[in-house]
Amino acid sequence: MKARTCWEAVCTVDDLVADSGIAVWTDAGPVAVFYLPHRLPALFAISHTDPFSGSNVLARGITGDLNGEPVVASPLYKQHFSLRTGRCLEDEGVQVRAYPVLLDGNRIRLEVPVARAASVAA
């Protein structure tokens, strides 16, 4: 059975910072949203939690490009995470969740799992 999801509005275009990330809160937990205006697509979203430290810091990492792959470097231990897939480039056994993201007018929406309590009530 596939988990139910919804497109949750998490911020607006005005909240974004070019070539950087912002942290947003969703029902699925903290997510880092990145805006890279020189790329297509320009919006990416991954978990905000660094799996090596357990700290919510990935939105504060430095964005870049490694061999054509858009990445963010964790500000703590400097591992690079793919903004497309969430895969750690230094340790392929480690991955953070990547979220589908879209621009809806002025709103940024993420596809996140529907909270269990909300799906039971529906």
Coordinates of C-alpha atoms in Angstrom, one line a residue:
M1 CA 0.0 0.0 0.0
K2 CA 1.5 3.3 -1.0
A3 CA 1.7 6.0 1.6
R4 CA -0.7 8.9 1.2
T5 CA 0.9 12.3 0.4
C6 CA -0.2 15.9 -0.1
W7 CA 1.3 19.0 -1.6
E8 CA 2.0 21.2 1.5
A9 CA 2.7 25.0 1.0
V10 CA 5.8 25.7 3.0
C11 CA 6.9 29.2 2.0
T12 CA 6.7 31.8 -0.7
V13 CA 9.1 32.8 -3.5
D14 CA 10.0 35.9 -1.4
D15 CA 11.3 33.7 1.4
L16 CA 13.9 32.1 -0.8
V17 CA 17.6 33.2 -1.0
A18 CA 19.4 32.6 -4.3
D19 CA 22.1 29.9 -4.2
S20 CA 21.2 29.0 -0.6
G21 CA 18.7 27.1 1.5
I22 CA 16.0 27.9 4.0
A23 CA 14.6 25.6 6.7
V24 CA 10.9 24.9 6.8
W25 CA 8.7 22.8 9.0
T26 CA 6.4 20.2 7.6
D27 CA 4.2 17.4 9.0
A28 CA 7.1 15.1 7.9
G29 CA 9.6 17.1 10.0
P30 CA 12.2 19.8 9.1
V31 CA 13.0 20.2 5.4
A32 CA 15.7 22.3 3.7
V33 CA 14.5 24.1 0.6
F34 CA 17.2 25.3 -1.9
Y35 CA 16.9 27.8 -4.7
L36 CA 19.5 27.6 -7.4
P37 CA 18.3 30.1 -10.0
H38 CA 21.1 29.2 -12.5
R39 CA 19.8 25.6 -12.8
L40 CA 16.8 23.9 -14.2
P41 CA 15.0 22.8 -12.1
A42 CA 15.9 25.6 -9.7
L43 CA 14.1 24.3 -6.6
F44 CA 15.3 21.3 -4.5
A45 CA 14.2 20.0 -1.1
I46 CA 15.9 17.5 1.2
S47 CA 15.7 16.6 4.9
H48 CA 17.2 19.4 7.0
T49 CA 18.7 16.8 9.5
D50 CA 22.3 15.9 9.0
P51 CA 22.4 12.1 9.4
F52 CA 26.0 12.2 10.7
S53 CA 25.3 14.6 13.6
G54 CA 21.5 14.4 14.0
S55 CA 21.5 18.2 13.9
N56 CA 19.1 20.3 11.8
V57 CA 21.7 22.2 9.8
L58 CA 21.6 21.2 6.1
A59 CA 19.7 24.4 5.0
R60 CA 22.8 26.3 6.3
G61 CA 25.2 24.4 4.1
I62 CA 27.1 25.7 1.1
T63 CA 25.6 24.8 -2.2
G64 CA 27.7 23.8 -5.2
D65 CA 28.2 21.5 -8.1
L66 CA 30.3 18.3 -8.1
N67 CA 30.7 16.8 -11.6
G68 CA 27.3 18.2 -12.7
E69 CA 25.5 17.1 -9.5
P70 CA 23.9 19.9 -7.5
V71 CA 25.0 19.4 -3.9
V72 CA 25.0 21.0 -0.4
A73 CA 27.9 20.5 1.9
S74 CA 26.9 19.9 5.5
P75 CA 28.2 22.8 7.7
L76 CA 29.3 20.4 10.4
Y77 CA 31.3 17.5 8.9
K78 CA 31.4 18.8 5.3
Q79 CA 29.8 15.7 3.6
H80 CA 28.1 16.5 0.3
F81 CA 24.5 15.6 -0.3
S82 CA 22.9 15.4 -3.7
L83 CA 20.0 17.9 -3.9
R84 CA 18.3 15.6 -6.5
T85 CA 18.4 12.4 -4.6
G86 CA 19.6 13.1 -1.0
R87 CA 22.5 10.6 -1.5
C88 CA 25.8 11.4 0.4
L89 CA 28.6 11.5 -2.1
E90 CA 31.3 10.5 0.4
D91 CA 29.3 7.6 1.9
E92 CA 26.9 6.0 -0.6
G93 CA 25.3 4.0 2.2
V94 CA 23.9 7.3 3.7
Q95 CA 21.0 9.2 2.3
V96 CA 18.6 11.9 3.4
R97 CA 15.1 12.1 2.1
A98 CA 14.6 14.2 -1.0
Y99 CA 11.2 15.8 -1.5
P100 CA 9.4 16.6 -4.8
V101 CA 9.0 20.4 -4.9
L102 CA 7.1 22.8 -7.1
L103 CA 6.2 26.4 -7.7
D104 CA 2.5 27.1 -7.4
G105 CA 2.0 30.8 -8.2
N106 CA 4.0 32.5 -5.4
R107 CA 4.0 29.5 -3.1
I108 CA 6.6 26.7 -2.8
R109 CA 4.9 23.3 -2.2
L110 CA 6.5 20.0 -1.1
E111 CA 5.0 16.6 -1.5
V112 CA 5.1 15.2 2.0
P113 CA 3.5 12.1 3.6
V114 CA 0.1 12.7 5.2
A115 CA 0.3 12.5 8.9
R116 CA -1.1 9.2 10.2
A117 CA -3.6 10.9 12.5
A118 CA -4.8 13.0 9.6
S119 CA -5.3 10.0 7.3
V120 CA -7.2 8.1 9.9
A121 CA -9.6 11.1 10.4
A122 CA -10.1 11.6 6.7

